[in-house]
CSV table of C-alpha atoms and ligand atoms in Angstrom, one decimal:
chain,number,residue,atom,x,y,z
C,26,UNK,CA,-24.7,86.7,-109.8
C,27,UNK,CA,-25.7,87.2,-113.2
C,28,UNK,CA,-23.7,89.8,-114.8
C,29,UNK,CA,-26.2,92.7,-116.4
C,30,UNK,CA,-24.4,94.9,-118.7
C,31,UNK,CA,-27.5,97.5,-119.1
C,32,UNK,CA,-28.0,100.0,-116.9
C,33,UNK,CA,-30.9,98.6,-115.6
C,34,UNK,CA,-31.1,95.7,-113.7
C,35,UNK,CA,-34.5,92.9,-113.7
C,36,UNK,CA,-36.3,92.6,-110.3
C,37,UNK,CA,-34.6,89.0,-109.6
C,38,UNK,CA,-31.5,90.7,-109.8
C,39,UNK,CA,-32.1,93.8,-107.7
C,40,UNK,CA,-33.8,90.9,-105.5
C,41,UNK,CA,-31.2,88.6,-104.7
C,42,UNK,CA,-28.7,91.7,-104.2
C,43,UNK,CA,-30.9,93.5,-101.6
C,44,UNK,CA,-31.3,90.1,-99.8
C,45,UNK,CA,-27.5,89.0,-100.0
C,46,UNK,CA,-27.7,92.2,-98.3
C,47,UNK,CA,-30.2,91.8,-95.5
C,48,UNK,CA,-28.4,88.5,-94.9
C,49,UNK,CA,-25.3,90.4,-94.3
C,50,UNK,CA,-23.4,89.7,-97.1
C,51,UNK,CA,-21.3,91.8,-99.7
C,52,UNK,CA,-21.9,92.5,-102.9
C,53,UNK,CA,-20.2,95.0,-105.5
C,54,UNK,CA,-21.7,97.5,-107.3
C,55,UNK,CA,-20.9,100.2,-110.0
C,56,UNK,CA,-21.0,103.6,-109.2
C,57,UNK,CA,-20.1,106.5,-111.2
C,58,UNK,CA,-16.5,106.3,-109.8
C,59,UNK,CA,-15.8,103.2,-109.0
C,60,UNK,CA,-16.8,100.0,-108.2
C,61,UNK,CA,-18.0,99.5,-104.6
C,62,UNK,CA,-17.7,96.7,-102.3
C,63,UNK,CA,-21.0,97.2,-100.6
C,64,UNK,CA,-22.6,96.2,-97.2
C,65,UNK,CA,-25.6,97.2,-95.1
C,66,UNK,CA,-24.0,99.9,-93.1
C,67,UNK,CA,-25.9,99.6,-90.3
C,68,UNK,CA,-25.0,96.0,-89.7
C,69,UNK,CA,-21.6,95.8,-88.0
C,70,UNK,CA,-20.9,91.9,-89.0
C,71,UNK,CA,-21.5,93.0,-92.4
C,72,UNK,CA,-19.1,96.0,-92.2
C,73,UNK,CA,-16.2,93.8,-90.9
C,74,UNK,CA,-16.4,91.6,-93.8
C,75,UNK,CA,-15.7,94.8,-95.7
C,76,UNK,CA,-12.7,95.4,-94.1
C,77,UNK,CA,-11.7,92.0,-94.0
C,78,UNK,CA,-12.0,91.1,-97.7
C,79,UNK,CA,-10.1,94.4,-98.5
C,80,UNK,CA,-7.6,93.2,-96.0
C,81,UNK,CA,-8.0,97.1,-95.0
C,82,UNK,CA,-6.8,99.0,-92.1
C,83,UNK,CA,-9.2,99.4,-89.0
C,84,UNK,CA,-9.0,103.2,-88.6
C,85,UNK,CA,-10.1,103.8,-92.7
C,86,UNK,CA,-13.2,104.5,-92.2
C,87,UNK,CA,-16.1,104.3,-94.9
C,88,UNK,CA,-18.3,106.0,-97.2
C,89,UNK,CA,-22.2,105.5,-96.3
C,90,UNK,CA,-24.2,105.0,-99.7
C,91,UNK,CA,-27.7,106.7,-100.2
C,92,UNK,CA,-30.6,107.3,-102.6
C,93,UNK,CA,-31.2,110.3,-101.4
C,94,UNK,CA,-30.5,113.6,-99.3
C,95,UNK,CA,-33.1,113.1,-96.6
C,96,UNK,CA,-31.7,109.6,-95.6
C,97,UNK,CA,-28.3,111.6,-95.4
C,98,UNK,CA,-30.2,114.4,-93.4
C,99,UNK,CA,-31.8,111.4,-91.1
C,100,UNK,CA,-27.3,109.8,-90.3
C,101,UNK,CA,-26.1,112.9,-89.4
C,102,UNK,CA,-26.3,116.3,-88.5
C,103,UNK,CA,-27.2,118.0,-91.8
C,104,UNK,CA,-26.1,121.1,-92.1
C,105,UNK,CA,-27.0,124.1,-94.4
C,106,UNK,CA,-24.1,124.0,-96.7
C,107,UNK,CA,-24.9,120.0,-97.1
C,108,UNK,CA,-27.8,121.4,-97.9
C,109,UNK,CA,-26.4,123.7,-100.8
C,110,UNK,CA,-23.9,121.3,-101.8
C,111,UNK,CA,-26.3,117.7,-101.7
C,112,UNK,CA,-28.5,120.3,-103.5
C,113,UNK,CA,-26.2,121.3,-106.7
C,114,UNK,CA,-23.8,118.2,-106.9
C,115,UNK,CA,-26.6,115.1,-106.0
C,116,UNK,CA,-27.3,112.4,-107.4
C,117,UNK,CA,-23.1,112.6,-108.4
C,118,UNK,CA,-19.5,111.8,-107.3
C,119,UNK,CA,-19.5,114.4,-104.3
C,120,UNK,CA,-18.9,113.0,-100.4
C,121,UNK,CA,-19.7,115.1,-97.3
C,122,UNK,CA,-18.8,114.0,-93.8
C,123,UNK,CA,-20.6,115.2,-91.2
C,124,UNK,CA,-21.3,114.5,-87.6
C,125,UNK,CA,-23.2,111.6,-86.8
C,126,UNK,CA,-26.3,112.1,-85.9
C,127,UNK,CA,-27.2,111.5,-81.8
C,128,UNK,CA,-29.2,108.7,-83.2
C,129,UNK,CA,-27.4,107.3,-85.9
C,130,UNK,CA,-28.1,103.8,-86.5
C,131,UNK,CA,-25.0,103.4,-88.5
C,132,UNK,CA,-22.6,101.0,-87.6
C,133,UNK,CA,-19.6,102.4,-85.8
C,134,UNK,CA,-17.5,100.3,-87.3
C,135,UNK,CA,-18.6,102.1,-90.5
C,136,UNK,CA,-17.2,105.9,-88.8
C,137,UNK,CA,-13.8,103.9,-87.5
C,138,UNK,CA,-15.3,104.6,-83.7
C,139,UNK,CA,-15.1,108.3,-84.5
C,140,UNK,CA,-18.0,110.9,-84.3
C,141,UNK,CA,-18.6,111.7,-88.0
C,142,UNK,CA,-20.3,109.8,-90.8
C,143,UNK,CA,-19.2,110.0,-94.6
C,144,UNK,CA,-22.3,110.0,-97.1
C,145,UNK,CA,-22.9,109.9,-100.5
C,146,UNK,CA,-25.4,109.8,-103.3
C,147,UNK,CA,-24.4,107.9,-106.3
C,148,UNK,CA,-25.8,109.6,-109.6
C,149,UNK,CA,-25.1,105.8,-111.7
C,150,UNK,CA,-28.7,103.7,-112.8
C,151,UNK,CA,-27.9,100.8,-111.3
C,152,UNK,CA,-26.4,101.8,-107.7
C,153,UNK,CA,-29.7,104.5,-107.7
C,154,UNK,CA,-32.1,101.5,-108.4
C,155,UNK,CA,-30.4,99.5,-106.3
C,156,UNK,CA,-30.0,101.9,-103.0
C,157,UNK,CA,-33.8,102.8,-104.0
C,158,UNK,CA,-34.5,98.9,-103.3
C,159,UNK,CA,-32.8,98.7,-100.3
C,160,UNK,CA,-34.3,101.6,-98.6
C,161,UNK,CA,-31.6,101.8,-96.1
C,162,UNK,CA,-27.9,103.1,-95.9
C,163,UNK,CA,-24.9,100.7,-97.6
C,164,UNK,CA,-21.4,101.2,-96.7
C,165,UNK,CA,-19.2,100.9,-100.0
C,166,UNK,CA,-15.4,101.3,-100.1
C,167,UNK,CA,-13.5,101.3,-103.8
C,168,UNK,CA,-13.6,97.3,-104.0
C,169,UNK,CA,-10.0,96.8,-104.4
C,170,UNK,CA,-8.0,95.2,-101.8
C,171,UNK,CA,-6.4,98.4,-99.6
C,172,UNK,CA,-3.9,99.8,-101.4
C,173,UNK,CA,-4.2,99.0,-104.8
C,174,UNK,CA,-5.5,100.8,-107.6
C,175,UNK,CA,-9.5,101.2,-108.0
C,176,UNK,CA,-11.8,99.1,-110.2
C,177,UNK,CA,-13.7,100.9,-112.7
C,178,UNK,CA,-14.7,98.0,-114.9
C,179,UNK,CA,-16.4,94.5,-113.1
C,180,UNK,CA,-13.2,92.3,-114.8
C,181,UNK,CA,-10.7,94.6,-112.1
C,182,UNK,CA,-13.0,93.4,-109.6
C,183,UNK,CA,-12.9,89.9,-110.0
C,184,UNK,CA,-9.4,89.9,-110.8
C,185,UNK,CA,-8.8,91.6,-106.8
C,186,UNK,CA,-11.6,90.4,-105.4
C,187,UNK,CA,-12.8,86.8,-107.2
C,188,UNK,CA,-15.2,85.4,-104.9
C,189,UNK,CA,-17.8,88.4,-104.3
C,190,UNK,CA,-20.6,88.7,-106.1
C,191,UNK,CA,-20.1,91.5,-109.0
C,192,UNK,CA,-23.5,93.5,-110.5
C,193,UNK,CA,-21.8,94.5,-113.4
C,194,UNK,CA,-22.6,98.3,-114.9
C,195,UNK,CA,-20.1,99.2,-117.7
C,196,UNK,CA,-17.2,100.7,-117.0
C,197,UNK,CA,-17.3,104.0,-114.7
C,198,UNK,CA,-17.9,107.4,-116.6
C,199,UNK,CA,-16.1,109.6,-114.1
C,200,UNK,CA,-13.4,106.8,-113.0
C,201,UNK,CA,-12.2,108.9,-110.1
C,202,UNK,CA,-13.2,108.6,-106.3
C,203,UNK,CA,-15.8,110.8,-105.4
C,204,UNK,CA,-14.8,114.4,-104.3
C,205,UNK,CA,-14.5,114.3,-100.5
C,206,UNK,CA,-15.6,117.6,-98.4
C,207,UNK,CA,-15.4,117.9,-94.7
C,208,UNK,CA,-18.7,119.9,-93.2
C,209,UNK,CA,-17.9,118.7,-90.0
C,210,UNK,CA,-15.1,121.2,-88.6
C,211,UNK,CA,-15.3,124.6,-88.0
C,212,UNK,CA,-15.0,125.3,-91.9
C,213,UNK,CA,-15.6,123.4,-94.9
C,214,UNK,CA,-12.3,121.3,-96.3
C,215,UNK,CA,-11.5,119.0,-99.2
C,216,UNK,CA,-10.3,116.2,-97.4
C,217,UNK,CA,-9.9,114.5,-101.3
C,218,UNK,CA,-10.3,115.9,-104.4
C,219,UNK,CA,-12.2,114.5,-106.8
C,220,UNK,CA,-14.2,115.6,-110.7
C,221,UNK,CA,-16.2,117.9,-108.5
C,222,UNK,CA,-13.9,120.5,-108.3
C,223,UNK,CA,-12.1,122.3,-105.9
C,224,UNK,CA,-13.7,125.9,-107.5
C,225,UNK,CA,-16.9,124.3,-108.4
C,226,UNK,CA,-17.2,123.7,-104.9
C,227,UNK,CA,-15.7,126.9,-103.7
C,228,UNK,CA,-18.4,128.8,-106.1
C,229,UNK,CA,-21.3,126.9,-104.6
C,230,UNK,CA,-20.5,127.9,-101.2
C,231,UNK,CA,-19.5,131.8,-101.9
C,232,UNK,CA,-16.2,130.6,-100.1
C,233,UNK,CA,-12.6,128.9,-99.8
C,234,UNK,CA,-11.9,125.8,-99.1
C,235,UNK,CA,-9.2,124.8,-96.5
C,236,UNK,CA,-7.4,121.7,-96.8
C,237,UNK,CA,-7.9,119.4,-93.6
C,238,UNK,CA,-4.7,119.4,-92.7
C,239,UNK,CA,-4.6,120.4,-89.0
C,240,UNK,CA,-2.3,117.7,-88.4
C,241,UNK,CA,-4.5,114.7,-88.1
C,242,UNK,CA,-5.1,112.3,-91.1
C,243,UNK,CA,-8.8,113.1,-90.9
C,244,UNK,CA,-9.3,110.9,-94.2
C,245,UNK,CA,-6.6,108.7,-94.6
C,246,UNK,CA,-7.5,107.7,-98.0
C,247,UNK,CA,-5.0,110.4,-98.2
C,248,UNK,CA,-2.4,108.5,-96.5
C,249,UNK,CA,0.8,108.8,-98.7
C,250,UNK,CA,0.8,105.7,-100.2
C,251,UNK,CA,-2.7,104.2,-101.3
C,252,UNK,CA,-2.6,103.5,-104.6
C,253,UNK,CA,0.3,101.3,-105.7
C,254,UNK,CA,0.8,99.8,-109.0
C,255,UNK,CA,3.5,96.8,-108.5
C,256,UNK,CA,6.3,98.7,-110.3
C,257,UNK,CA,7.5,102.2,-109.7
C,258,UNK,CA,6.3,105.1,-111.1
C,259,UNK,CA,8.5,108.3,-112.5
C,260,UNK,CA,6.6,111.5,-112.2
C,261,UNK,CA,6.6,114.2,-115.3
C,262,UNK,CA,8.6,111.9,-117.6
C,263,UNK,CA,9.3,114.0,-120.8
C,264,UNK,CA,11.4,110.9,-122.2
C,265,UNK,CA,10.9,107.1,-122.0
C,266,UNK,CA,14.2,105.4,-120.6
C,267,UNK,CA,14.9,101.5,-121.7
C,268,UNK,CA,12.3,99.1,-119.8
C,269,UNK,CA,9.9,101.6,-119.0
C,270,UNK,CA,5.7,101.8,-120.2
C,271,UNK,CA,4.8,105.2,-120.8
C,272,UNK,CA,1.4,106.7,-119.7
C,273,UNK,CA,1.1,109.3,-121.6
C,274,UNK,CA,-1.3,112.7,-122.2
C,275,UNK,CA,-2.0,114.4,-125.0
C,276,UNK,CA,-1.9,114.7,-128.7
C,277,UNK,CA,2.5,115.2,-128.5
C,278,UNK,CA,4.2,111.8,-126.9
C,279,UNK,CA,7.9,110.7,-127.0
C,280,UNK,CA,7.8,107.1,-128.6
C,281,UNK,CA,7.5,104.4,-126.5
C,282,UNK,CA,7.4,100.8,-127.0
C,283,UNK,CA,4.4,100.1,-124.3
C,284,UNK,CA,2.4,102.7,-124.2
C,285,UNK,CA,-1.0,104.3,-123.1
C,286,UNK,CA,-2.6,107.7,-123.8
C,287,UNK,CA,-5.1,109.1,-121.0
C,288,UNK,CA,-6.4,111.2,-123.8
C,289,UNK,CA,-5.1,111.9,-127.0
C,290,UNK,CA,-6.5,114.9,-127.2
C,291,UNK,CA,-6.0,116.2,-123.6
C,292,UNK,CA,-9.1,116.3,-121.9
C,293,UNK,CA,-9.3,116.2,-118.3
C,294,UNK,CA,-12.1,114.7,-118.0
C,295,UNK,CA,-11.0,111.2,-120.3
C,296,UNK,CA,-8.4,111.6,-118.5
C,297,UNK,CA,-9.7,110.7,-115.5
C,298,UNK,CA,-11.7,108.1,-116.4
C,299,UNK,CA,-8.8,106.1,-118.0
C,300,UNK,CA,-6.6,106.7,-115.3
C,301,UNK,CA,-7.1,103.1,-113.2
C,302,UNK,CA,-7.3,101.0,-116.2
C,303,UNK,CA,-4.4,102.4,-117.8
C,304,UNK,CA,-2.0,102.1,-114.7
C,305,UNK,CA,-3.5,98.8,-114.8
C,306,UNK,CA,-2.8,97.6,-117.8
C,307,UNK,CA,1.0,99.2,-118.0
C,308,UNK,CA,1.3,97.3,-114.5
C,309,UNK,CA,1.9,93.9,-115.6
C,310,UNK,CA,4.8,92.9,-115.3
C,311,UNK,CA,7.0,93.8,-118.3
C,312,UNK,CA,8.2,96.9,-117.3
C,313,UNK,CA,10.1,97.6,-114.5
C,314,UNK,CA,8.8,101.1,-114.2
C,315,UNK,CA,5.8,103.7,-115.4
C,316,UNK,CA,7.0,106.9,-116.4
C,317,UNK,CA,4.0,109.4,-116.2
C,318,UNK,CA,3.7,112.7,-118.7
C,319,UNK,CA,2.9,115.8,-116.9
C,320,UNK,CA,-0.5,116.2,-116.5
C,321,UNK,CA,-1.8,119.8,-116.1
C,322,UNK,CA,-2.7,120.9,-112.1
C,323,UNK,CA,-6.5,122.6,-113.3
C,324,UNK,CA,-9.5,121.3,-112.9
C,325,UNK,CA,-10.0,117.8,-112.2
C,326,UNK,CA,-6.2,117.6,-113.0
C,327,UNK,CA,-5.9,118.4,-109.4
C,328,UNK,CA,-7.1,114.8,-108.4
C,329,UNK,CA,-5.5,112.9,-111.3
C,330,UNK,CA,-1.9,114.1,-109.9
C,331,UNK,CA,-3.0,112.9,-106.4
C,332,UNK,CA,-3.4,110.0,-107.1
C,333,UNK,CA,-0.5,109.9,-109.3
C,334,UNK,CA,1.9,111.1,-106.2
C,335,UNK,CA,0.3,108.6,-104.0
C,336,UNK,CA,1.3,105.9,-106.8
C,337,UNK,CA,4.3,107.0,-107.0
C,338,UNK,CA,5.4,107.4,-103.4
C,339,UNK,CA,7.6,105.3,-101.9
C,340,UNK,CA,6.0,101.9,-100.0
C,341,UNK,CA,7.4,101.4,-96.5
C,342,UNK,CA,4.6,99.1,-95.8
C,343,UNK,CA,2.1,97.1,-97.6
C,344,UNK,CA,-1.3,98.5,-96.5
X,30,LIG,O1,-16.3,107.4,-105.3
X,30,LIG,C1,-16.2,106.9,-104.2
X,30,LIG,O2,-16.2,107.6,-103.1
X,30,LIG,C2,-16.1,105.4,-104.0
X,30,LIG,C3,-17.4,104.8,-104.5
X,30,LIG,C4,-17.5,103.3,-104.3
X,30,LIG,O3,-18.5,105.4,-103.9
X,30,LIG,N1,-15.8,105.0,-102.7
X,30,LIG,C5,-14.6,105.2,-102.1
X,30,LIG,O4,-14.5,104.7,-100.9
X,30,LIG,O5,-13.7,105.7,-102.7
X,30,LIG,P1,-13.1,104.5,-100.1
X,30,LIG,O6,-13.5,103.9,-98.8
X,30,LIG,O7,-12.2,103.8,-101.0
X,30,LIG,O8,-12.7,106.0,-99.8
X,30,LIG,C6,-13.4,106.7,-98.8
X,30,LIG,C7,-12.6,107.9,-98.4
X,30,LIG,C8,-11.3,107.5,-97.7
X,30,LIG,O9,-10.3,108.4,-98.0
X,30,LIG,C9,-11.8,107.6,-96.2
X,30,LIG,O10,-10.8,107.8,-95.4
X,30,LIG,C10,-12.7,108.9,-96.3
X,30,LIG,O11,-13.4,108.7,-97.5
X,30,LIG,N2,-13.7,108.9,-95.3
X,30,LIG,C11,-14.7,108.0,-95.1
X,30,LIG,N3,-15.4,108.3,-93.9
X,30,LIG,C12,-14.8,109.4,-93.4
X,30,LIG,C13,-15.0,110.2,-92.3
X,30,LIG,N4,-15.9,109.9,-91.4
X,30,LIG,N5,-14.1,111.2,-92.0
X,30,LIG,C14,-13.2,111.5,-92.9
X,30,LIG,N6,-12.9,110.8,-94.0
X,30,LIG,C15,-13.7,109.8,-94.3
X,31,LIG,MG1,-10.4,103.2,-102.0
């Protein structure tokens, strides 16, 4: 497909994606997040090729894609604080999971065979004009294969994923999954944090969030290790030891031969946005290990040191 680097696409373009999709195919698109490996969600064939091509486990389930809240309200059992929430934080990087509706036309496959349905409603041009298009619901996991760091520019996709079509948007301005909150227990919970914040969600509610953890993996995007650079990586390094890349934050660094700054200047924010194509770039192959500054726990901060624990936990396995 004809890489667009505007952020709006011709009709032929938007055309031959939405009928790669009817035809059950994949296709990737940018989001505000990250690039997504997209499929009509209601067609189960479709779905599986999602799975497949990310070489993913079966029980991951996967985020449902929409242009707006009423095709959300129409999946699942919308509740009043997806109301509130769809309300403050759509179009944008924010994920509620919610029971699936009793008539959900949603692939199973999509839910992992359980009872609840994760939607979203991407705030980037492209995915909006797209998903407009469509007019229907597209399933859309980060299109890297399982395990591996997140694309936020269309060259990390082809380098994972070379022979799927790639629409490509720029790189992503938020460069973080999407915030992830659980409406479907008995309280809300922030299954995976995300640049919505914790507080910013907390304030739109008028309450606390709990954590999901009542002993089941109810999003196991959190499993422990999930985004794995090849090499190691050292948490709160304050020195740089021989052989090691540095990924560093702020304006004070310890000299390092390889070396990349999430912000200079210590934003958050740029922070998060770098963090995939940094640990990308120090990942190849000349050092044996990435030591990473400390990064401070507020804010989005929160969700850049998850996924910085869950890079540098240890691998038992290769999912
Ligand atoms: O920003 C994003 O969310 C990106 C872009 C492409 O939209 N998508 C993304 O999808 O990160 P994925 O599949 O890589 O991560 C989805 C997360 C996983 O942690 C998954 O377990 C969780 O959402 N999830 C999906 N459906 C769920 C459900 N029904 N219940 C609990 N967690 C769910
Ligand atoms: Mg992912």
């Amino acid at each position: 497909m004809n890489a667009a680097k505007y952020l709006h696409l011709d009709q032929p373009t938007v055309d031959k994606a939405v009928s790669l999709w009817r035809s059950g195919e994949l296709v990737v698109i940018p989001t505000e997040t990250v690039y997504g490996l997209a499929a009509d969600a209601t067609n189960s064939a479709a779905v599986a090729k999602i799975y497949a091509a990310k070489q993913r486990p079966q029980f991951n389930p996967l985020i449902v894609h929409v242009a707006n809240a009423d095709a959300a309200a129409r999946f699942t059992q919308w509740t009043d604080e997806a109301a509130i929430l769809a309300r403050k934080f759509w179009p944008g990087p924010l994920t509620l999971v919610l029971k699936r509706h009793t008539d959900c036309p949603i692939s199973d496959l999509v839910s992992a065979g359980g009872d609840t349905l994760a939607v979203r409603c991407p705030e980037h041009p492209i995915a909006r004009q797209l998903l407009t298009a469509f007019a229907g619901a597209i399933a859309a996991p980060s299109a890297n294969r399982s395990g591996r760091i997140s694309p936020t520019t269309a060259a990390h996709v082809r380098s994972e994923l070379p022979d799927i079509p790639v629409i490509d948007g720029g790189p992503c301005a938020v460069g973080l999954e999407s915030t992830v909150i659980d409406l479907s227990g008995e309280y809300p919970a922030m299954l995976r944090p995300g640049s919505i914040t914790r507080q910013q969600i907390e304030a739109a509610l008028g309450n606390k969030l709990g954590e999901g953890s009542d002993g089941n993996i109810k999003s196991p995007g959190q499993l422990a290790s999930h985004y794995a650079p090849s090499v190691p990586v050292r948490l709160n390094a304050t020195d740089v030891k021989p052989g090691e890349a540095l990924l560093a934050f702020g304006p004070e660094i310890p000299a390092a031969p390889t070396m990349r700054n999430l912000s200079p200047s210590g934003d958050l924010i740029e922070a998060a946005a770098n963090l995939f194509a940094h640990l990308r770039a120090l990942d190849d192959g000349r050092s044996h290990t990435i030591a990473v500054m400390p990064i401070p726990q507020e804010g989005v901060g929160e969700a850049i040191n998850d996924r910085l624990r869950r890079a540098a936990s240890p691998r038992p396995d290769s999912q």
